Structures are given as C-alpha cells and as structure tokens.
Short mmCIF file of C-alpha atoms and ligand atoms in Angstrom, two decimals:
data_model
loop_
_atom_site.label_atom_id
_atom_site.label_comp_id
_atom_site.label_asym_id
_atom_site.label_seq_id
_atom_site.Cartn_x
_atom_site.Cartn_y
_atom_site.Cartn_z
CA UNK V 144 80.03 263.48 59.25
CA UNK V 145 80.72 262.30 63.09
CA UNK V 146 81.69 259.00 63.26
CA UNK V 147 79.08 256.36 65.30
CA UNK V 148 81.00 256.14 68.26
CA UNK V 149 78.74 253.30 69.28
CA UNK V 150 80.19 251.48 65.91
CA UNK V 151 81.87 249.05 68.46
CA UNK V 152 78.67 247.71 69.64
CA UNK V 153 77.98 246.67 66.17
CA UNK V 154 80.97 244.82 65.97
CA UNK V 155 80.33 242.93 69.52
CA UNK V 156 76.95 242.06 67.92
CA UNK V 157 78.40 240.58 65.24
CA UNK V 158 80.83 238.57 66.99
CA UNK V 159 77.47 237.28 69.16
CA UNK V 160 75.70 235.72 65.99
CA UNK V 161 79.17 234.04 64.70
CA UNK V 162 79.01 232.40 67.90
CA UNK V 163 75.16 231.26 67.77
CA UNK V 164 75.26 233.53 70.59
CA UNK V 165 72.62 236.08 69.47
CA UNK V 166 68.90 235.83 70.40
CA UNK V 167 66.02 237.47 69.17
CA UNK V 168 63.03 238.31 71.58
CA UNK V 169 59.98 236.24 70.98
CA UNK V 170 56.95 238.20 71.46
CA UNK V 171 54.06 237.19 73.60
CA UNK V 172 50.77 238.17 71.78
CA UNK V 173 48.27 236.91 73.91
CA UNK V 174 48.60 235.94 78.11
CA UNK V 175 51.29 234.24 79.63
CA UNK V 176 49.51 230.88 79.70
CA UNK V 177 50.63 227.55 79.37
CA UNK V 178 49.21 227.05 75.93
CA UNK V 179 49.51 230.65 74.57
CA UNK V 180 50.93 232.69 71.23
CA UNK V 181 54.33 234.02 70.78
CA UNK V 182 55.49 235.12 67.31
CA UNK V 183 51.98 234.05 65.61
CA UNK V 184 52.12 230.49 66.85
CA UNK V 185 50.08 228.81 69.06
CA UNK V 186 52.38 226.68 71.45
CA UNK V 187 53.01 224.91 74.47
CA UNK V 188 55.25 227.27 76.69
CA UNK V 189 57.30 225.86 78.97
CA UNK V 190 59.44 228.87 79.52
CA UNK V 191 57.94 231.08 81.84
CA UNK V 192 58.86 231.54 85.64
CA UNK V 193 54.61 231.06 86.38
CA UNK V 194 55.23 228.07 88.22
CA UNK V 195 50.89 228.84 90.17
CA UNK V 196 49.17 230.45 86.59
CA UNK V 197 48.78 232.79 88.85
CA UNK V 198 49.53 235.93 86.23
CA UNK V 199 46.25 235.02 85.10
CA UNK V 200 44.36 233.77 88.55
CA UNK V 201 40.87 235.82 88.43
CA UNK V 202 41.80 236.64 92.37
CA UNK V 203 44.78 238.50 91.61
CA UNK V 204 43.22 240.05 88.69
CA UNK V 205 40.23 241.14 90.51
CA UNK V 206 42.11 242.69 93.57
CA UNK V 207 44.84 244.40 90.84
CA UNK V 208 41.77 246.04 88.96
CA UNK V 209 40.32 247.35 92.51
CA UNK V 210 43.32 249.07 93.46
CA UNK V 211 43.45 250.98 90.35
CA UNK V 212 40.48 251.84 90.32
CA UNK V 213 40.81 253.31 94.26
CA UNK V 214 44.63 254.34 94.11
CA UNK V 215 44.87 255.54 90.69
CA UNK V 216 48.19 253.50 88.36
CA UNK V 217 51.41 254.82 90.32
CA UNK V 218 52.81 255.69 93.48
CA UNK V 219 54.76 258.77 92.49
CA UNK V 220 57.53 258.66 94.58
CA UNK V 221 60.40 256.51 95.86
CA UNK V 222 59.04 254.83 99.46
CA UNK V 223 61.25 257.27 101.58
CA UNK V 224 59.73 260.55 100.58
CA UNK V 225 55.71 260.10 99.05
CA UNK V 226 56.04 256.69 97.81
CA UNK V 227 54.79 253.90 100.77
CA UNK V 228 51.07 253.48 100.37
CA UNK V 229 49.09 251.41 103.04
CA UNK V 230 49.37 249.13 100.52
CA UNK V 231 52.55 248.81 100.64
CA UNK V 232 53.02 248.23 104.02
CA UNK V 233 49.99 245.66 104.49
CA UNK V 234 52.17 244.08 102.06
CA UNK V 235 54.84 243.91 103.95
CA UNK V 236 52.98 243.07 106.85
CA UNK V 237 51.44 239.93 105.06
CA UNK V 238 54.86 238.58 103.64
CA UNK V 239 56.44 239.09 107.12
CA UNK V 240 53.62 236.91 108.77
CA UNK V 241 54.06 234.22 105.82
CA UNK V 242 57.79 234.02 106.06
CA UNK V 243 57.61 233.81 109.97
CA UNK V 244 59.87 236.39 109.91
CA UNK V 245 59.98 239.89 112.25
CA UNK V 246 60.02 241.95 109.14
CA UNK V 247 60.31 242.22 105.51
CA UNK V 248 60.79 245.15 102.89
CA UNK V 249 59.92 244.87 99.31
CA UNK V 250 61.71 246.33 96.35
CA UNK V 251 61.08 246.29 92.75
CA UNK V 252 62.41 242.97 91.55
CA UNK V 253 64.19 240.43 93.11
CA UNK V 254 66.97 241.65 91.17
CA UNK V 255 66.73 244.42 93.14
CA UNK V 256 66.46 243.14 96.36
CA UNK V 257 69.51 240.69 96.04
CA UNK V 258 72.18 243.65 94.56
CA UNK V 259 70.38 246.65 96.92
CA UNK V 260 71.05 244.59 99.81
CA UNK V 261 74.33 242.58 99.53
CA UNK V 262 75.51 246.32 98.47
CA UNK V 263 74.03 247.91 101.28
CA UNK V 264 74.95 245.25 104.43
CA UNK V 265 78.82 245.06 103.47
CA UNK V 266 81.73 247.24 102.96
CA UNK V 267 85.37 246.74 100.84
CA UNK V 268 86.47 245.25 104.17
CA UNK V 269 84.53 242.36 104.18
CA UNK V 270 84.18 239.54 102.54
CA UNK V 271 81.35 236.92 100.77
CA UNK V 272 81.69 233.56 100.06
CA UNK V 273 79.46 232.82 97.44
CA UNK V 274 78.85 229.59 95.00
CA UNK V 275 79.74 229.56 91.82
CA UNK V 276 76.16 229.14 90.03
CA UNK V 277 74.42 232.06 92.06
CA UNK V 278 72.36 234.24 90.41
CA UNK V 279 73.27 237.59 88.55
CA UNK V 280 71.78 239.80 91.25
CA UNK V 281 74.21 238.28 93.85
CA UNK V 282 77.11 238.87 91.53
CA UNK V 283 76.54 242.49 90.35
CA UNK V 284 75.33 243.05 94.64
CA UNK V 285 78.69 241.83 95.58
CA UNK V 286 80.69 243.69 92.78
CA UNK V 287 78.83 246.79 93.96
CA UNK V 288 79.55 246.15 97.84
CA UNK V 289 83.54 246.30 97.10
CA UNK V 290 83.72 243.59 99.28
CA UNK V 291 86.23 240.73 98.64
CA UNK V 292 84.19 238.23 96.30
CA UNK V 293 85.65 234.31 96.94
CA UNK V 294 83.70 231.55 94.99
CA UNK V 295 83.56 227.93 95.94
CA UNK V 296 82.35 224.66 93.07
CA UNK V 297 78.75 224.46 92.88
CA UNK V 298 77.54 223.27 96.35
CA UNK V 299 80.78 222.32 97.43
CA UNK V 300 80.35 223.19 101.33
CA UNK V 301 83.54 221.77 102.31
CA UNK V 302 85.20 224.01 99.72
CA UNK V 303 83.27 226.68 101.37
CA UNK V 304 84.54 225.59 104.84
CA UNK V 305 88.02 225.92 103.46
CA UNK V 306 87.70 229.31 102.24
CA UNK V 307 85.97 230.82 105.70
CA UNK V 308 88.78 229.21 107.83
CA UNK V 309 91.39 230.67 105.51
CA UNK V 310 90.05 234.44 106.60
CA UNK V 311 90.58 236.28 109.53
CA UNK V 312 88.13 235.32 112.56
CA UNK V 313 87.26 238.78 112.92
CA UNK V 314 86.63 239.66 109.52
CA UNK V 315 82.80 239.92 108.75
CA UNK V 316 81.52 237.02 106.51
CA UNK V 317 78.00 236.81 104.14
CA UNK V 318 77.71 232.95 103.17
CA UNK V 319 75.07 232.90 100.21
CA UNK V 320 73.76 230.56 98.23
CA UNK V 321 70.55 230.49 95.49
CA UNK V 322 67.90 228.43 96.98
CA UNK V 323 67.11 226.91 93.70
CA UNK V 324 69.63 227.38 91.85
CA UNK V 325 67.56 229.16 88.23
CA UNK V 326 69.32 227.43 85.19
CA UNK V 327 69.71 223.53 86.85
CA UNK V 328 67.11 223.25 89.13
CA UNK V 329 68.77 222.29 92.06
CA UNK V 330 68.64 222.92 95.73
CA UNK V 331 71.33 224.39 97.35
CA UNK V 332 72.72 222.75 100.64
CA UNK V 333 71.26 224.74 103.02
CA UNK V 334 71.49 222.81 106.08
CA UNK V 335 75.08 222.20 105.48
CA UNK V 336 76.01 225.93 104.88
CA UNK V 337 73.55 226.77 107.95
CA UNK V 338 75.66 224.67 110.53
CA UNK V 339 78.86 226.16 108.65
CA UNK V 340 77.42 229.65 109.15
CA UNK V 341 76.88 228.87 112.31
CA UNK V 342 80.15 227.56 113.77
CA UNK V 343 82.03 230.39 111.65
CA UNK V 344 79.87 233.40 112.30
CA UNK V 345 79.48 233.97 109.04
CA UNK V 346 75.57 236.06 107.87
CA UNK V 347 73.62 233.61 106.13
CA UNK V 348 71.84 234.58 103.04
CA UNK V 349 69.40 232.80 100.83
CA UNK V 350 68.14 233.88 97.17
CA UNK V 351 64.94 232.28 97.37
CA UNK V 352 63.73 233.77 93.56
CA UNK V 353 62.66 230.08 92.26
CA UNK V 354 61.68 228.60 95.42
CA UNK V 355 58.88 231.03 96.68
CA UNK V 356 55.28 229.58 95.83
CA UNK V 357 57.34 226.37 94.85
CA UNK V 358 59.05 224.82 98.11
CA UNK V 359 58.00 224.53 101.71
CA UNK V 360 54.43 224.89 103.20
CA UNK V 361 51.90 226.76 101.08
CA UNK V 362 55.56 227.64 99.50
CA UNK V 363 57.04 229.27 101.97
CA UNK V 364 60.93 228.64 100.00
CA UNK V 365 63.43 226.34 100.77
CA UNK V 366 64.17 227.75 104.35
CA UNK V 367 60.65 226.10 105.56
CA UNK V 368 61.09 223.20 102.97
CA UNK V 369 64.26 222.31 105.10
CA UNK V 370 62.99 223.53 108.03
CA UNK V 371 65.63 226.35 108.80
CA UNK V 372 63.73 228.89 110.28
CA UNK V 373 65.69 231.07 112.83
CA UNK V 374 68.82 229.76 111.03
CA UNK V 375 68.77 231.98 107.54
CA UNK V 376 69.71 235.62 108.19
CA UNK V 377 69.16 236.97 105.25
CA UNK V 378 65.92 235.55 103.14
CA UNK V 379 65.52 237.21 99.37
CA UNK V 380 62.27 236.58 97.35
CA UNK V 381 60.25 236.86 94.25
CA UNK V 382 57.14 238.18 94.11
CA UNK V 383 57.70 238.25 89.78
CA UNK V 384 57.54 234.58 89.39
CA UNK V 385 55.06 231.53 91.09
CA UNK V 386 53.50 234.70 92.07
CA UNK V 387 52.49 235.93 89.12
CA UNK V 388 53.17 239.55 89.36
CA UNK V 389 56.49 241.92 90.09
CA UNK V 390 58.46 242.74 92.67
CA UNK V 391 61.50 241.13 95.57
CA UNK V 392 61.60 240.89 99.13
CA UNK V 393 64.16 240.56 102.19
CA UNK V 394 62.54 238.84 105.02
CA UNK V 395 64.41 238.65 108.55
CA UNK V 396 65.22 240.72 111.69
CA UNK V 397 63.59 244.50 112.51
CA UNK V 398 67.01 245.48 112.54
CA UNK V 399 68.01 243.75 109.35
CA UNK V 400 64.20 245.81 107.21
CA UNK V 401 65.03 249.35 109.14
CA UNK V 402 68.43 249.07 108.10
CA UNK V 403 67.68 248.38 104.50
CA UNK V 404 64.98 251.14 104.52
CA UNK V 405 67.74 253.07 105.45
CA UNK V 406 70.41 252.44 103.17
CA UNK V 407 69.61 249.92 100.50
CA UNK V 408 69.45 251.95 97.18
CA UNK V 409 66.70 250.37 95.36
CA UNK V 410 64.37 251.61 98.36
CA UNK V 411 65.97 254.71 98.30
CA UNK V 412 66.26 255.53 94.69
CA UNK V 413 63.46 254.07 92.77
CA UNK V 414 59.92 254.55 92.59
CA UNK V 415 57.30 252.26 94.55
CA UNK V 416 55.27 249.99 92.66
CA UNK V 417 51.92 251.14 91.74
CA UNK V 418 49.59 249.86 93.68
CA UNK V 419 48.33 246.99 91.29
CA UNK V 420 50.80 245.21 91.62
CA UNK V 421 51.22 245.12 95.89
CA UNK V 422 47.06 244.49 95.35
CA UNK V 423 48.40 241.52 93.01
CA UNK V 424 50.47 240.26 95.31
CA UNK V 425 48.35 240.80 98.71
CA UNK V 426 45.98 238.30 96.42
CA UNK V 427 48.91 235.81 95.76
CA UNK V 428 49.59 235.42 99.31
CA UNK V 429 45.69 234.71 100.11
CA UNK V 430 45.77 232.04 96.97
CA UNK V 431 49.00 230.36 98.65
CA UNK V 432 47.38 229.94 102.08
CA UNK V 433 44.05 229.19 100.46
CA UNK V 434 44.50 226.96 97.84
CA UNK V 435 46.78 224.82 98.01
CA UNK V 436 45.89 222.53 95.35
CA UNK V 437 47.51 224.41 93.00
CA UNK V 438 50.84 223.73 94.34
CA UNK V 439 49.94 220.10 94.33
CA UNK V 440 49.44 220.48 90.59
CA UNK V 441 52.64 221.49 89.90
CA UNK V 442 54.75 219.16 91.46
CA UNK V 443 52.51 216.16 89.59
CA UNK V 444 52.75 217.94 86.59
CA UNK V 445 56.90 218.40 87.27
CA UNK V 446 57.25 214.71 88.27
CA UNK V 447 55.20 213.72 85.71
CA UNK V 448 57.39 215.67 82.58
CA UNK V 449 60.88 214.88 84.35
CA UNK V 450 59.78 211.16 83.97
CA UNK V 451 59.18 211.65 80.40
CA UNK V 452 62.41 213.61 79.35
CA UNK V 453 63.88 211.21 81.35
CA UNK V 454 62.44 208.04 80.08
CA UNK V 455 63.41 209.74 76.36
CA UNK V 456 67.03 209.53 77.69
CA UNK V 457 67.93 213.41 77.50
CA UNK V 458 70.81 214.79 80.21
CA UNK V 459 68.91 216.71 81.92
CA UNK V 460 71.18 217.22 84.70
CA UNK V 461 70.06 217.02 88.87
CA UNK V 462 67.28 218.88 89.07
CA UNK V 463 65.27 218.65 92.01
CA UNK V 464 62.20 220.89 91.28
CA UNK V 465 59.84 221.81 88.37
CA UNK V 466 62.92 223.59 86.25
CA UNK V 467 64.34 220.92 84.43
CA UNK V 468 67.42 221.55 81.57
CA UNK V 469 67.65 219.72 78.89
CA UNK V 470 71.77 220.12 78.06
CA UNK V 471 72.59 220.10 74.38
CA UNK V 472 76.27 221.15 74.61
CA UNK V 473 77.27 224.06 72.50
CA UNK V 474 75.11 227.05 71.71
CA UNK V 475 74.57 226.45 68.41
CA UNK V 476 72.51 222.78 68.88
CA UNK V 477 70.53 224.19 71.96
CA UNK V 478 69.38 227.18 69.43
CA UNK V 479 68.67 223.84 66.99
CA UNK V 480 66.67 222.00 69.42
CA UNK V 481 64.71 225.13 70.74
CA UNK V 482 64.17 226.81 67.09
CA UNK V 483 62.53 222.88 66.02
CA UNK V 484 60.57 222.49 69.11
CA UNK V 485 59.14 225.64 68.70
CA UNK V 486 58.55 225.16 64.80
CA UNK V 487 56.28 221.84 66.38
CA UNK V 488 54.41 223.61 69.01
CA UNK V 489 56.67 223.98 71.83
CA UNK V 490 58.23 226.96 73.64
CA UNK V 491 61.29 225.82 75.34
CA UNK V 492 63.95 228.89 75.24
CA UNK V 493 67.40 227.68 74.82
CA UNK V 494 69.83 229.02 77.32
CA UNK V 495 73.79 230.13 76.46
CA UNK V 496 76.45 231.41 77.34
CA UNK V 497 77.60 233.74 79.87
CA UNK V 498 74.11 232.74 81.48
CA UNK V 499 75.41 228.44 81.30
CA UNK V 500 79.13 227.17 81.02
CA UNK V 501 80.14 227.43 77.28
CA UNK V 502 79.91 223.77 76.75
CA UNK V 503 76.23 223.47 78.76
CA UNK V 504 73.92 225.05 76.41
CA UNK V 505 70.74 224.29 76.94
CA UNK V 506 66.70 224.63 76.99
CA UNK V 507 65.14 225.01 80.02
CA UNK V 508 62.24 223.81 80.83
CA UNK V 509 59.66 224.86 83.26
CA UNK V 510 56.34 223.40 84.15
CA UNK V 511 53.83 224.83 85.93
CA UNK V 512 50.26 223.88 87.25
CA UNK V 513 48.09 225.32 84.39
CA UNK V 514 49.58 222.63 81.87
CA UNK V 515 47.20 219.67 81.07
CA UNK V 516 48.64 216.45 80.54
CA UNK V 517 48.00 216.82 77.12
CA UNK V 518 50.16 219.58 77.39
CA UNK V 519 52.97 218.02 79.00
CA UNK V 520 52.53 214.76 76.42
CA UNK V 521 52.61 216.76 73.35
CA UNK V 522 55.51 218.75 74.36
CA UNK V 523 57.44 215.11 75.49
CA UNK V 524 56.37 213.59 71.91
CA UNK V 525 58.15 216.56 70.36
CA UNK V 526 60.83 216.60 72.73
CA UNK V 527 61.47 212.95 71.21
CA UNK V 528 61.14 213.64 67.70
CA UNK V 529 63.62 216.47 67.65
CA UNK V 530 65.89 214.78 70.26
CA UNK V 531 66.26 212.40 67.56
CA UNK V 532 66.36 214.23 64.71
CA UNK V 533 69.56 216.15 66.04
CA UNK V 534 71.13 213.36 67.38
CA UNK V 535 70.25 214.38 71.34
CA UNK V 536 68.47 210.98 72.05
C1 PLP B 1413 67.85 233.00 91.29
C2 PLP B 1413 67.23 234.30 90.93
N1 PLP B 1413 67.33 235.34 91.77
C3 PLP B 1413 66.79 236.53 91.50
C4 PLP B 1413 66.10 236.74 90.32
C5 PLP B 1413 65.53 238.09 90.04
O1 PLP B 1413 64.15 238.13 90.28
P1 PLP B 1413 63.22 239.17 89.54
O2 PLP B 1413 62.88 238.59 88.22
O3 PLP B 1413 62.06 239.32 90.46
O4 PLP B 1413 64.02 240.42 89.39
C6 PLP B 1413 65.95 235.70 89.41
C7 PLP B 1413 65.18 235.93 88.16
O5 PLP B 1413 65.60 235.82 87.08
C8 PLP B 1413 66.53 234.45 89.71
O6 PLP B 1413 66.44 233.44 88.86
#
C-alpha cells in the first residue's frame, strides 16, 4: 500500500494541539449579527470585522439582489480580458472620489491588494522598511517582491529613521505601516513616518484594512483621520470589513492604478467579483456619506465597552479604536477564557500564536454599532465572571 506522503501534516497537527495551538472553526448558522448563532448557541459576538452591521444593512442587500438579478452571479473572467463590468468601474470611480484620490483599482480582498501590489511596485533591488506588527498581506507581498525586507519595533519611527539612513540614497525605498494595526488596535504613526518619507524619498504606503468605515470623515481611514492627504502614496483598503461585503482597494496616483492594472497579479490572474458584491459595495459607500450616525454608534458603543474591560482591570493593551485585546498570556488560558465566555453567551475568539507573540495570547474583541448596550453589558458581566474565575482579574 503507498505510504500517505502527507503523514507529516498529521504530525504538525499534532504538535499544534500539544501546544493549545489548534483551533476548530465555529460555524455561523444564522447572519453575522451582533447577537447571532454559532455552533447552536445564541451569543453575543464580538468577533467579527462588521464594525457598520452593514453585512446585513437592507441598502446593501437591496442593491446586491438588483444586480443579480440584471447581471446574472459572476463576471466570468479576470478584469483584463472579459471580466470589468460597468460595475466595476463605477466602483472604482466612487471609491476614487471618496478617498480624494486620482484613481483606485479594486481586487479581491485586501489580502490581495496589499501582496499584488507590494509584489508588483518593487524588485530584488529594492528595499521596504516595514514594522514589525504589519499585517500578513504585507509580509507574504514583500516575500514575493524579492526585495530586501528590514523590520523596525512596533511604531518605532526613529528605529525606522535609522534603518533608511543606513541604505544607499539612491536605492528605492517603500515605508509601510498598518493603519490600525488588526490584533492591538492601535494607530500607526503616520504623521511621523509621512515627514520621514518625505525627507528620505522613501514611497509611503498605508494598509488601511481596519480603518476604512472606522477612522476619518464618513471613514475615510486614518490618512483623512490625520489629515495626510497628498502625503500617503500608496493607500490599501477593505471593502470585506466595516463594509460589510468583499473585496481590497489601492487608492492614489493614475500612474500608480494603470500600473497595477498592468502588472499586479491579483488583477491579472483572478476572476472579478460578481457583480453583487461591487453592487454591495457601491451601497456601502452611499450608507457612509449618508448616514453617518452609524459611525457615531460605534465609537459610543467602543468607548463605552473599553471603559468596562477597563474598569474590570483586564490588560488590554493601547488600543485606540473599537478592536480592543484582552491579553491572557499563553495560548492555552486565552483558549480558557474564550471557550468560558462563549459557554456564557459570548463570542470573543481567542487569538495565538504565529498571529500574536507567544507570550500575548489573547481574545480580541470587536464592537460594532449593531450591539445594544445590553449587549455590550452582558458581555462585560461575563467578561468579569470568567476574568475571575481564571485568575485574569
Ligand atoms: C491589517 C489587515 N490588512 C489586510 C487584511 C486583509 O483584508 P481582507 O480580509 O479584505 O482580505 C486584513 C484582514 O484580515 C487586515 O487585518
């Protein structure tokens, strides 16, 4: 008989659950909601990216439902050959105009949109300076790039001075940072790394994933929120998260979107989305710019539940927006704390390593603006009697 010669993943696996390192999918049996069902109980979820509610927003449903039933349920084709729809580009047209920016070009994801581009702008001879907590996307974009990969600390911007004057003046630079940075919460420095971009030449990149619908006006991202318009390069974002549907973006020059039509290999070599999902996200944009409210919501809401953990006396590290981590320390008592919760009515997925330092394990919260305050207090109340129960609080 042929031997599995897969029988090494096995192993690996194995190794994972010795660790506490292993995670099972929870399934989501009903809509991602606030209060909603995963794995046949009814809880509070505080683990999805859906900052607005807008996955369920009647707007976005209506306008997804009207494409499909004019354009049919796929584009059939990557955008360069049969694949851009008007849709698509009206899109495009209506992120661009959002963003203040001459041009943008959608991809799938924003995982997408962060490797296809980073990959596409640089070659092996150049080199990115990147902090040490970006996302994934960056990481895997650079590693595909071949481009010489040098990490400073966690918002360190004097480290990051150090590295840049350490290179060659001529050598081409990308400076990137997360905007909000996905497992903490915070901001990154971006007025500091601007003016270094600027007196070193360096490209300046943002991965805006966590701040779009969340930060600046009608959330515009943390480029408005800090008012650095003109002054970011390079502008990633997610249409998958406070905007309740799928899909990344690059926003910035004519030059910069052509090129990336051009060359980026997500656009190239991957199929369009259908035409839902631009619909979706057409409707997003007009829910932004129309009611704002909603954005007020969340940030009481996110004030409102970091006061509580808080007050409870949780490390919950320096978060500055509506993700907020609750650090346990090693895997195994952040599985603890999030397998209780959720055994009490609360969905807060812990986090582990690779994702968090070994020794940061944690459950990450997220609030959005669908919770009630009932919500938010029952979650807090069991946030305090598991706290104590493991020794947390
Ligand atoms: C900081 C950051 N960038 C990019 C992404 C990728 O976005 P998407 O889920 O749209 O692929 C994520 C999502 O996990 C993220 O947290």
């Amino acid at each position: 008989m042929r031997r599995d010669p897969l029988a090494y993943l096995g192993d690996d696996l194995d190794a994972l659950k010795e660790q506490n390192l292993y995670r099972r999918l929870r399934i989501l049996e009903d809509e991602q909601k606030a209060h909603t069902t995963f794995d046949h109980r009814s809880v509070v979820n505080l683990s999805s990216n859906n900052y607005l509610g807008l996955t369920t927003h009647p707007r976005l449903r209506a306008r997804a439902l009207e494409a499909t039933e004019r354009y049919g349920v796929g584009s059939g084709s990557v955008r360069t050959i049969a694949g851009t729809m008007e849709i698509h580009m009206e899109l495009e047209r209506r992120l661009a105009e959002f963003k203040k920016v001459e041009a943008v070009v959608v991809f799938q994801s924003g995982f997408a949109a962060n490797a296809g581009t980073v990959a596409a702008i640089l070659t092996k001879d150049d080199v990115v300076i990147s902090d040490e907590l970006n996302h994934a996307s960056i990481i895997d974009g650079c590693r595909l790039s071949r481009a010489t990969v040098k990490v400073f600390p966690h918002k360190d911007v004097e480290a990051a001075r150090r590295i840049i004057t350490g290179l060659p003046a001529d050598q081409r630079k990308l400076l990137i940072t997360d905007g909000v940075f996905s497992m903490d919460g915070d901001l990154g420095p971006l007025p500091a790394l601007c003016q270094l971009a600027e007196a070193t030449g360096c490209i300046m990149m943002v991965d805006d994933a966590h701040a779009s619908g969340v930060f600046g006006a009608n959330g515009r991202g943390t480029v408005d929120h800090f008012g650095m318009h003109g002054r970011v390069d390079v502008q990633v974002g997610t249409l998958s998260k406070a905007m309740g549907a799928l899909g990344g973006y690059v926003a910035g020059s004519r030059n910069l979107i052509e090129f990336l039509y051009h060359r980026a290999r997500p656009f190239l070599f991957s199929t369009s989305h259908p035409p839902a999902v631009a619909a979706a996200c057409i409707a997003a944009l007009d829910v932004l710019i129309e009611e704002p409210a909603i954005m007020e919501r969340l940030w009481d809401n996110t004030r409102f539940f970091k006061a509580g953990l808080e007050r409870l006396g949780f490390n919950t590290g320096l978060s500055e927006s509506p993700i907020t981590p609750v650090i346990a320390g090693d895997s195994a008592k952040a599985n603890k704390l999030s397998d209780r919760l959720f055994e009490e009515g609360v969905f807060a997925q812990a986090i582990g390593y690779p994702t968090v330092a070994r020794d940061k394990a944690r459950v990450r919260t997220i609030v959005t603006a669908t919770h009630t305050r009932e919500d938010l207090q029952f979650a807090l109340d069991k946030f305090s009697q598991v706290g104590r129960e493991l020794g947390l609080v």
